[in-house]
PDB file of C-alpha atoms in Angstrom:
ATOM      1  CA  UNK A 687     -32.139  -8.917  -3.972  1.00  0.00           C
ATOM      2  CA  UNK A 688     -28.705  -8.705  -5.638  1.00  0.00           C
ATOM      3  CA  UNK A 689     -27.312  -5.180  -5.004  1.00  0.00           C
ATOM      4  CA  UNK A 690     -24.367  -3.069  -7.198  1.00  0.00           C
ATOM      5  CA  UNK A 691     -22.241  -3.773  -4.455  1.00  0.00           C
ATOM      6  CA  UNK A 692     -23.191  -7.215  -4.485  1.00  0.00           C
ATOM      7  CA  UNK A 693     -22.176  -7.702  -7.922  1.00  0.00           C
ATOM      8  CA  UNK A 694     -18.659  -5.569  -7.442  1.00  0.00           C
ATOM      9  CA  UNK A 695     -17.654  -8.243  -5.023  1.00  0.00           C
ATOM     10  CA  UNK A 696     -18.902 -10.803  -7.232  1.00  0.00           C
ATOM     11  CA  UNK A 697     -16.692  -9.907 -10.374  1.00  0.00           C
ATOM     12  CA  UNK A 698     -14.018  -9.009  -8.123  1.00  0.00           C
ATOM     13  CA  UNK A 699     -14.174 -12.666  -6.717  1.00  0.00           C
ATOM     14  CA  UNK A 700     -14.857 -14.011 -10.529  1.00  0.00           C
ATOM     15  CA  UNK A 701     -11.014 -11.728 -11.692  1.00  0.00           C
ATOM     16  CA  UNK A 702      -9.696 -13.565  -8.628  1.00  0.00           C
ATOM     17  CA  UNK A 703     -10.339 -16.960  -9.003  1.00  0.00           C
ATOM     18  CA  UNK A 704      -9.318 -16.653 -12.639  1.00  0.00           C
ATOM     19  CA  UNK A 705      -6.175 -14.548 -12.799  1.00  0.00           C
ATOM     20  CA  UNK A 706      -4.471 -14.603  -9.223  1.00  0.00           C
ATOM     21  CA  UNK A 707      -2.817 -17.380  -7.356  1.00  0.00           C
ATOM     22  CA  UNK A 708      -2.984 -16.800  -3.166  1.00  0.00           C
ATOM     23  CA  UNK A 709      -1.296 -19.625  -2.233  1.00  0.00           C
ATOM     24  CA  UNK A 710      -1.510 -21.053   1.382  1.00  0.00           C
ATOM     25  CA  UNK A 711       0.430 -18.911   3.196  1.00  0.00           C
ATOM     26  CA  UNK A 712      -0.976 -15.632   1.333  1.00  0.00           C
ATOM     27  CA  UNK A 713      -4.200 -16.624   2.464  1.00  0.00           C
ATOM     28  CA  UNK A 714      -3.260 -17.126   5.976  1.00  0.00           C
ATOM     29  CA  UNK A 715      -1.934 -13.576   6.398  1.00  0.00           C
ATOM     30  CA  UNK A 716      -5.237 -12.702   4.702  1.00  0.00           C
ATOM     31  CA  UNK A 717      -7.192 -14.411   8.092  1.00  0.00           C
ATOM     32  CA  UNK A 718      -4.657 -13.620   9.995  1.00  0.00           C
ATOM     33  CA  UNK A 719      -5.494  -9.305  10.187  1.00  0.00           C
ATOM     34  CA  UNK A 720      -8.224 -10.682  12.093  1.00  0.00           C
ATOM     35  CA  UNK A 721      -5.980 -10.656  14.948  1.00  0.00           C
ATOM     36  CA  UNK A 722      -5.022  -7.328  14.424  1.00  0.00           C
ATOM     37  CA  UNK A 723      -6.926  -4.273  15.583  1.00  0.00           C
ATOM     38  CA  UNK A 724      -8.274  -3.260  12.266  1.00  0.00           C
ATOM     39  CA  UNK A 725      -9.115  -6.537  10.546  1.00  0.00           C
ATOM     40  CA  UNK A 726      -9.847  -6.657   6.912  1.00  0.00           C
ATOM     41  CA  UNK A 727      -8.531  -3.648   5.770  1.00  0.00           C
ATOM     42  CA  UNK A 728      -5.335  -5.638   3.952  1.00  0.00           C
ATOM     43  CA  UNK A 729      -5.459  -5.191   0.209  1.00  0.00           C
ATOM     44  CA  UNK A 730      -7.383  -7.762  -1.867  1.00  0.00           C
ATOM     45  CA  UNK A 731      -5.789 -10.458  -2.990  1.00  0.00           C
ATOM     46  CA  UNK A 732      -5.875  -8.837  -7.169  1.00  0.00           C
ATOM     47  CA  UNK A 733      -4.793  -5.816  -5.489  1.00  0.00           C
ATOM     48  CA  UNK A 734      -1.910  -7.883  -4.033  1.00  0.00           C
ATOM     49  CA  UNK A 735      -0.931  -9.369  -7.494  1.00  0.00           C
ATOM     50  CA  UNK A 736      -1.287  -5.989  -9.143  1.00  0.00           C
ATOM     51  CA  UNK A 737       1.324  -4.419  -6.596  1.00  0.00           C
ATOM     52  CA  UNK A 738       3.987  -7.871  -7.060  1.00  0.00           C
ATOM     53  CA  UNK A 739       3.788  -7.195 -11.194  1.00  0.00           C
ATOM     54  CA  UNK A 740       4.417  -3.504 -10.169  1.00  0.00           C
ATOM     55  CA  UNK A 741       7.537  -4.389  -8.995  1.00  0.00           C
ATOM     56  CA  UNK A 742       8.290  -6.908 -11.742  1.00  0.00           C
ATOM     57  CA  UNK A 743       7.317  -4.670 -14.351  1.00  0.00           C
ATOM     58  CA  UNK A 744       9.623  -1.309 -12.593  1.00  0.00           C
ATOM     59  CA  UNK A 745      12.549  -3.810 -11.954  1.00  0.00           C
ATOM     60  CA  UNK A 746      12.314  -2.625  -8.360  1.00  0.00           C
ATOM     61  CA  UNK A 747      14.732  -3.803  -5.741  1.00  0.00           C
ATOM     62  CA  UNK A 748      13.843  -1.752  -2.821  1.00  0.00           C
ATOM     63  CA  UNK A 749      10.299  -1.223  -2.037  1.00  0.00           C
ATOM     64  CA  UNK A 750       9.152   1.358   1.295  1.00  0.00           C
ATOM     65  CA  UNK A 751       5.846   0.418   2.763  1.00  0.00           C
ATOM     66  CA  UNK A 752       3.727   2.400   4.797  1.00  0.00           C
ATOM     67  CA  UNK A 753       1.250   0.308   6.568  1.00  0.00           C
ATOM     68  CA  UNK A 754       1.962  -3.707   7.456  1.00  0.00           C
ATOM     69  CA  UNK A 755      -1.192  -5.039   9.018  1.00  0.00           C
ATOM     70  CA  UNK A 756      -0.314  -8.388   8.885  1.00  0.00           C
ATOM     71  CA  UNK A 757       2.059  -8.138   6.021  1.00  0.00           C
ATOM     72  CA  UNK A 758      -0.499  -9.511   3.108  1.00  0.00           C
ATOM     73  CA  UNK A 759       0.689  -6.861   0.336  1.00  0.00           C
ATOM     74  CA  UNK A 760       4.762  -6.928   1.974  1.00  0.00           C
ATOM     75  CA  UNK A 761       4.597 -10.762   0.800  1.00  0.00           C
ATOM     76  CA  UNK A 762       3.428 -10.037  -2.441  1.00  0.00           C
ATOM     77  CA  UNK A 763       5.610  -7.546  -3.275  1.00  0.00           C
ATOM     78  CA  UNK A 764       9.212  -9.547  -1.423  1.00  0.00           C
ATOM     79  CA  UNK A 765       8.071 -12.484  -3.387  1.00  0.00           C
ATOM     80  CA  UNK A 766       7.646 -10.271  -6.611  1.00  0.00           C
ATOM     81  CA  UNK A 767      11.536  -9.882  -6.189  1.00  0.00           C
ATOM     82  CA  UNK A 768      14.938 -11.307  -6.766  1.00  0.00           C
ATOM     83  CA  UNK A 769      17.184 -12.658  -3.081  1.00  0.00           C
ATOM     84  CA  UNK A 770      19.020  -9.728  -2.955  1.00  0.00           C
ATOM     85  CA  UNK A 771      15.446  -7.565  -3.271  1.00  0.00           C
ATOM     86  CA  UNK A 772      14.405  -5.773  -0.077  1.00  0.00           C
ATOM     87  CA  UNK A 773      10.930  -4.375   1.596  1.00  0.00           C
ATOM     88  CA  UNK A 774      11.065  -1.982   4.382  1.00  0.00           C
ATOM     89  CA  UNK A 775       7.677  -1.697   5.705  1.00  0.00           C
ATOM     90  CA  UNK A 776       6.715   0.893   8.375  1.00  0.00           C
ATOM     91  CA  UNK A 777       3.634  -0.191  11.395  1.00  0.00           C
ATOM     92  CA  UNK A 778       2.887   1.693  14.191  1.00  0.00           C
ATOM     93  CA  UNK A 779       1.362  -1.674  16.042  1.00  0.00           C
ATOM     94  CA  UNK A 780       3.485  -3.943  18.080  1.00  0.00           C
ATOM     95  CA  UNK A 781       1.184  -6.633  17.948  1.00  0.00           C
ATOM     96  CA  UNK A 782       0.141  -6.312  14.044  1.00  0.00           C
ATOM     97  CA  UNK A 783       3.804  -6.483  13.794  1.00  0.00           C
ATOM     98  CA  UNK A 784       4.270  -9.950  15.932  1.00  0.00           C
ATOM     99  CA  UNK A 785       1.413 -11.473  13.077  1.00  0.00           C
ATOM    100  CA  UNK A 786       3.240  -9.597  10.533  1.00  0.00           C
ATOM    101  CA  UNK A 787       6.609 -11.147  11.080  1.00  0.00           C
ATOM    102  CA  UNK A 788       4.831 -14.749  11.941  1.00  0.00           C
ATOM    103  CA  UNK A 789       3.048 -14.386   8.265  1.00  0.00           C
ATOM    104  CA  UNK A 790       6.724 -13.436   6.495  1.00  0.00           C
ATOM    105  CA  UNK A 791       8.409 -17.042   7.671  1.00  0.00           C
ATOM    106  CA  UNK A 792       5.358 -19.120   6.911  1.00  0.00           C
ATOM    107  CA  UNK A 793       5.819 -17.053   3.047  1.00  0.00           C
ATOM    108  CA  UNK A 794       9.837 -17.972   2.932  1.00  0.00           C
ATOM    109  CA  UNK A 795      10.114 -14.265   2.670  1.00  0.00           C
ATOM    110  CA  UNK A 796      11.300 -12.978   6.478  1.00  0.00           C
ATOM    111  CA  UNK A 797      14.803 -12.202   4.900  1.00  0.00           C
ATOM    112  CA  UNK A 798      13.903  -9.749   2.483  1.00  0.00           C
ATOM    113  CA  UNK A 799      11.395  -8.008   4.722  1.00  0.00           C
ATOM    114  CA  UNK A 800      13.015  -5.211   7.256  1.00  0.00           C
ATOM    115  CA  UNK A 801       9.641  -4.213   9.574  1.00  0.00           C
ATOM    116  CA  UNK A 802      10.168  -0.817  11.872  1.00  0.00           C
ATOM    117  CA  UNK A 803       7.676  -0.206  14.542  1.00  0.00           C
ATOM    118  CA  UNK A 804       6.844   3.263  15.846  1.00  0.00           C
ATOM    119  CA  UNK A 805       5.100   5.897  14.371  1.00  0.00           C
ATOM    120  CA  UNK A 806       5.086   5.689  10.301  1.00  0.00           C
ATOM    121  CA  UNK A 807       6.478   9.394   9.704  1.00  0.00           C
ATOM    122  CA  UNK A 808       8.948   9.159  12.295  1.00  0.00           C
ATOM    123  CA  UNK A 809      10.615   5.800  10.922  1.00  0.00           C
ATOM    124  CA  UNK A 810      10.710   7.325   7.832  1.00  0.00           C
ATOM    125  CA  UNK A 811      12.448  10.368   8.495  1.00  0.00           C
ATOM    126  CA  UNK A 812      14.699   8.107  10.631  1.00  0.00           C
ATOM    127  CA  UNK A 813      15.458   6.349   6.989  1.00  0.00           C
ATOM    128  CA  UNK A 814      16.362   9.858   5.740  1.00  0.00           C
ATOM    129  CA  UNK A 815      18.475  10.772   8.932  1.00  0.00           C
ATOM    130  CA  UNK A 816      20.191   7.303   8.390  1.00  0.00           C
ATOM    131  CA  UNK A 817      20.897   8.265   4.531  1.00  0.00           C
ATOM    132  CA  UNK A 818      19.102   4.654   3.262  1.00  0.00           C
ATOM    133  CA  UNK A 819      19.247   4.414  -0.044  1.00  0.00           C
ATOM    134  CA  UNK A 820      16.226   5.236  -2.566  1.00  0.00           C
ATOM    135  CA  UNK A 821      13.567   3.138  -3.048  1.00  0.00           C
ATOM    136  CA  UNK A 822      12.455   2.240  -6.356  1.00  0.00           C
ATOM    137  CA  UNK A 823       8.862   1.873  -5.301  1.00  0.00           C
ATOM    138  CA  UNK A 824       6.375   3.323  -2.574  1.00  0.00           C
ATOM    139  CA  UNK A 825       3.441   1.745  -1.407  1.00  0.00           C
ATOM    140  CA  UNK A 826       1.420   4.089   0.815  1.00  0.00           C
ATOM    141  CA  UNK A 827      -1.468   2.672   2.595  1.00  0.00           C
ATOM    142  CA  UNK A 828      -1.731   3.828   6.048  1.00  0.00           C
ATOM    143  CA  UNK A 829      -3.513   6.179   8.109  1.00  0.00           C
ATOM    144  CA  UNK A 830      -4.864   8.627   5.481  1.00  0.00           C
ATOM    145  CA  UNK A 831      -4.757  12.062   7.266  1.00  0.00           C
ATOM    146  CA  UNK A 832      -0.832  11.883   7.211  1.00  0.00           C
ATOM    147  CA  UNK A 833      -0.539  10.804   3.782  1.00  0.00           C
ATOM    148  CA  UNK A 834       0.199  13.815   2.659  1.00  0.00           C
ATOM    149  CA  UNK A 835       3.357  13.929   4.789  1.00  0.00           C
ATOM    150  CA  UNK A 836       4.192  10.491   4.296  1.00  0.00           C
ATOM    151  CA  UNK A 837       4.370  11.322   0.491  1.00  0.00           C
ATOM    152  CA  UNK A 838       6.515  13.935   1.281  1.00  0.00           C
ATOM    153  CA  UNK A 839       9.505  12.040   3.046  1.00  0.00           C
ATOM    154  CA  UNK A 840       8.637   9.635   0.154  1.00  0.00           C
ATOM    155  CA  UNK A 841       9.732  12.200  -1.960  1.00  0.00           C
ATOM    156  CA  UNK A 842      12.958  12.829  -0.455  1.00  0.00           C
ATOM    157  CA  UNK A 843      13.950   8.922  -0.123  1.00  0.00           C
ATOM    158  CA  UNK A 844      13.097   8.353  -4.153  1.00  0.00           C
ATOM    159  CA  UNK A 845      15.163   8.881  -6.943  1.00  0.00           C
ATOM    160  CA  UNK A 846      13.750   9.868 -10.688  1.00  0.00           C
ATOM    161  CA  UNK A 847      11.864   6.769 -11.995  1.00  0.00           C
ATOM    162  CA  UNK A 848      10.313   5.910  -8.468  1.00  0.00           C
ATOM    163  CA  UNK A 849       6.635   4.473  -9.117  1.00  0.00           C
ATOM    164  CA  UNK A 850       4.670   5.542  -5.820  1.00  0.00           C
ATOM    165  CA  UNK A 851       1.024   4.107  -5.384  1.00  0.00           C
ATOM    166  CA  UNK A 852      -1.264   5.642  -2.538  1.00  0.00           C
ATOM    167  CA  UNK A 853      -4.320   3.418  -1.940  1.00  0.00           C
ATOM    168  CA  UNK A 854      -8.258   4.745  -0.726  1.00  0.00           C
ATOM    169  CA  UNK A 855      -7.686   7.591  -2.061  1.00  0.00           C
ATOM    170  CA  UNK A 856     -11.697   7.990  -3.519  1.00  0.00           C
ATOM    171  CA  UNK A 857     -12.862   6.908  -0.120  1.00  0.00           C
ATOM    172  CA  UNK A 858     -16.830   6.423  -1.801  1.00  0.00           C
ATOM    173  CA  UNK A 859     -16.599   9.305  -3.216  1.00  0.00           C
ATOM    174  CA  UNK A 860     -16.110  11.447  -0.014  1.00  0.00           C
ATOM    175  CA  UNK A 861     -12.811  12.624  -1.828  1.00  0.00           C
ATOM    176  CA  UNK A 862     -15.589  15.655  -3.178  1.00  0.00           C
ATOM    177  CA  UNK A 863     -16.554  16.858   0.095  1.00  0.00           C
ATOM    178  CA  UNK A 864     -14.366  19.751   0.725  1.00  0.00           C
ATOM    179  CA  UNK A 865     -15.754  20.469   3.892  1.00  0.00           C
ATOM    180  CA  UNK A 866     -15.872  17.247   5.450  1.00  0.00           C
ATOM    181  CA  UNK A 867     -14.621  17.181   9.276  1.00  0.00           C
ATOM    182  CA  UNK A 868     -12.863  13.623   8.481  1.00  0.00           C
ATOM    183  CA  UNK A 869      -9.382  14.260   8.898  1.00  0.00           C
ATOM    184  CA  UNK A 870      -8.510  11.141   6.824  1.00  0.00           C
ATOM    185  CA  UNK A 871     -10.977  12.864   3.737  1.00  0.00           C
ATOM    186  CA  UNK A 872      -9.015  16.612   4.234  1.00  0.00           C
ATOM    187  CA  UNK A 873      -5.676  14.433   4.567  1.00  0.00           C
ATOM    188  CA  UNK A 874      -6.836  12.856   0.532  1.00  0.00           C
ATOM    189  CA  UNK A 875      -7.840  16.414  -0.590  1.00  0.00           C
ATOM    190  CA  UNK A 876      -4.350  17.738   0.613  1.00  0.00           C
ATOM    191  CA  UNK A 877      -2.700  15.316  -0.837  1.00  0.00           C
ATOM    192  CA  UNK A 878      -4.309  16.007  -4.621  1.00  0.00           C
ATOM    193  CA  UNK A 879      -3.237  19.352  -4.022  1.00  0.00           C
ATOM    194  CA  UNK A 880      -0.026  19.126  -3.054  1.00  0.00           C
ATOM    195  CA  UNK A 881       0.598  16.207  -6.350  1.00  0.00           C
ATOM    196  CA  UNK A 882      -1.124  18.904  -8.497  1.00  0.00           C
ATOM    197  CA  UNK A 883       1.394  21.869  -7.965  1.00  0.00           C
ATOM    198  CA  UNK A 884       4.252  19.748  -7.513  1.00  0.00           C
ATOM    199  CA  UNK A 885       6.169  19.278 -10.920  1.00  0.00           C
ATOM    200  CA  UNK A 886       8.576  16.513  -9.112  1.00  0.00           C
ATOM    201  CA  UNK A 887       5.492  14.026  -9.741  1.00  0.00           C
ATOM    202  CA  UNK A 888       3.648  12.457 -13.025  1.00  0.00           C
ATOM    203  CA  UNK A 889       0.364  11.553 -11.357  1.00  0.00           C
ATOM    204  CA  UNK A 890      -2.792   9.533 -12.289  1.00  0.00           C
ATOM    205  CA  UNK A 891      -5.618   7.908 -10.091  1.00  0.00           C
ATOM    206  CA  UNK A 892      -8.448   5.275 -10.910  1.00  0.00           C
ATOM    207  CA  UNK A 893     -11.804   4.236  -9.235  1.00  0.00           C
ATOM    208  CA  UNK A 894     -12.458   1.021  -8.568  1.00  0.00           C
ATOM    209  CA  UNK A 895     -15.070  -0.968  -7.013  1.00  0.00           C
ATOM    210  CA  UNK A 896     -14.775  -4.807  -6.045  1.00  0.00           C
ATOM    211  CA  UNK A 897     -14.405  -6.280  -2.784  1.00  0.00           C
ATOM    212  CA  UNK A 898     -14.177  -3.200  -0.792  1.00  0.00           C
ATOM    213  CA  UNK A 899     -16.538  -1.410  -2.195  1.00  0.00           C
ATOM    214  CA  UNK A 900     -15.841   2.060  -4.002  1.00  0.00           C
ATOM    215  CA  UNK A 901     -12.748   3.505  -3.718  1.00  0.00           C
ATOM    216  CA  UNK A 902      -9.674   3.956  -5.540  1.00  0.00           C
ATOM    217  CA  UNK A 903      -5.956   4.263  -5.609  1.00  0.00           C
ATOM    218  CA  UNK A 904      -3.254   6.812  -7.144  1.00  0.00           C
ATOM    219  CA  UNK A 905      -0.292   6.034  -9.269  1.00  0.00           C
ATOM    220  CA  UNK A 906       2.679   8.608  -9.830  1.00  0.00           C
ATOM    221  CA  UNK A 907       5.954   8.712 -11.234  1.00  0.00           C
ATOM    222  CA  UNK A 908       8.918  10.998  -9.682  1.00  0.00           C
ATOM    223  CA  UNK A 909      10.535  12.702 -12.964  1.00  0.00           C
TER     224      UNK A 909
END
């Protein structure tokens, strides 16, 4: 019996096959979070492609990443860029990070990619303590119950025009259960909260269902 899910992943892998090219060393980082301690949970590959015309489409030159895994979506977005375009990409796993940094040389992109390891808050507020300059686009997909903190020193290391996305942010729907004892569900609610009273941010977010199921991801603008 075919299920809804079932047929998700199907048109998911039907969009795929038709509309992005993964070339060889794209789909080896793919594999290659199965060496990491939370396999799988990389973007999809459309997900990928929709992320690289982000940054085509903003002109972006700097991109901040929260969450490497094994550096699937940092490739797509460093290749989505010019040579003098940079990613700075934030994992709290040494050993992700050793896969990571592997994947980036096998995708001719290791000099564009700058990957700090500790803690994903803490390197960021180390970028504000350094005074980096802005990034033109955020990509927040990381542990979920700090995201709303994570947006925050996002926030202060944008400038007006940066495009931040926040991925599984629907979660199957758990987003609605205000009294949920998931941290990484209360973290989501927070953070549509905070977006809602703060006037800094344009927001939108959309479902989606595909390859991972139902979830969803957020898209906002900092005026």
């Amino acid at each position: 019996m075919v299920t809804a899910h079932d047929d998700f992943a199907a048109v998911d892998t039907y969009l795929i096959d038709h509309l992005v090219h993964e070339d060889q060393a794209l789909a080896d980082t793919r594999l290659s979070s199965a060496e990491t301690a939370t396999p799988g949970i990389d973007v999809t590959a459309n997900m990928g492609a929709f992320l690289a015309l982000l940054v085509q489409m903003t002109g972006a030159t700097r991109v901040l990443e929260f969450g490497t895994l094994a550096g699937y979506s940092s490739i797509w977005m460093a290749r989505a860029m010019d040579d003098d375009g940079a990613v700075v990409t934030l994992d709290i796993d040494p050993a992700a990070a050793q896969v990571a940094r592997r994947n980036f040389h096998a995708a001719g992109v290791a000099e564009r990619i700058q990957l700090r390891i500790g803690p994903a808050l803490e390197s960021a507020h180390a970028l504000i303590d350094e005074g980096t300059h802005p990034f033109d686009l955020v990509f927040i997909d990381a542990d979920k119950a700090n995201t709303p903190h994570y947006l925050e020193a996002s926030l202060t290391l944008s400038h007006p025009g940066t495009v931040i996305v926040i991925d599984n942010v629907v979660r199957s729907g758990a987003v609605l259960e205000q009294d949920s004892a998931d941290p990484d569900i209360q973290g989501i609610r927070t953070l549509m909260e905070l977006i809602q009273a703060d006037e800094r941010l344009s927001a939108t977010a959309l479902q989606t269902v595909g390859l991972k199921g139902w979830d969803g991801f957020l898209l906002a603008r900092v005026n």
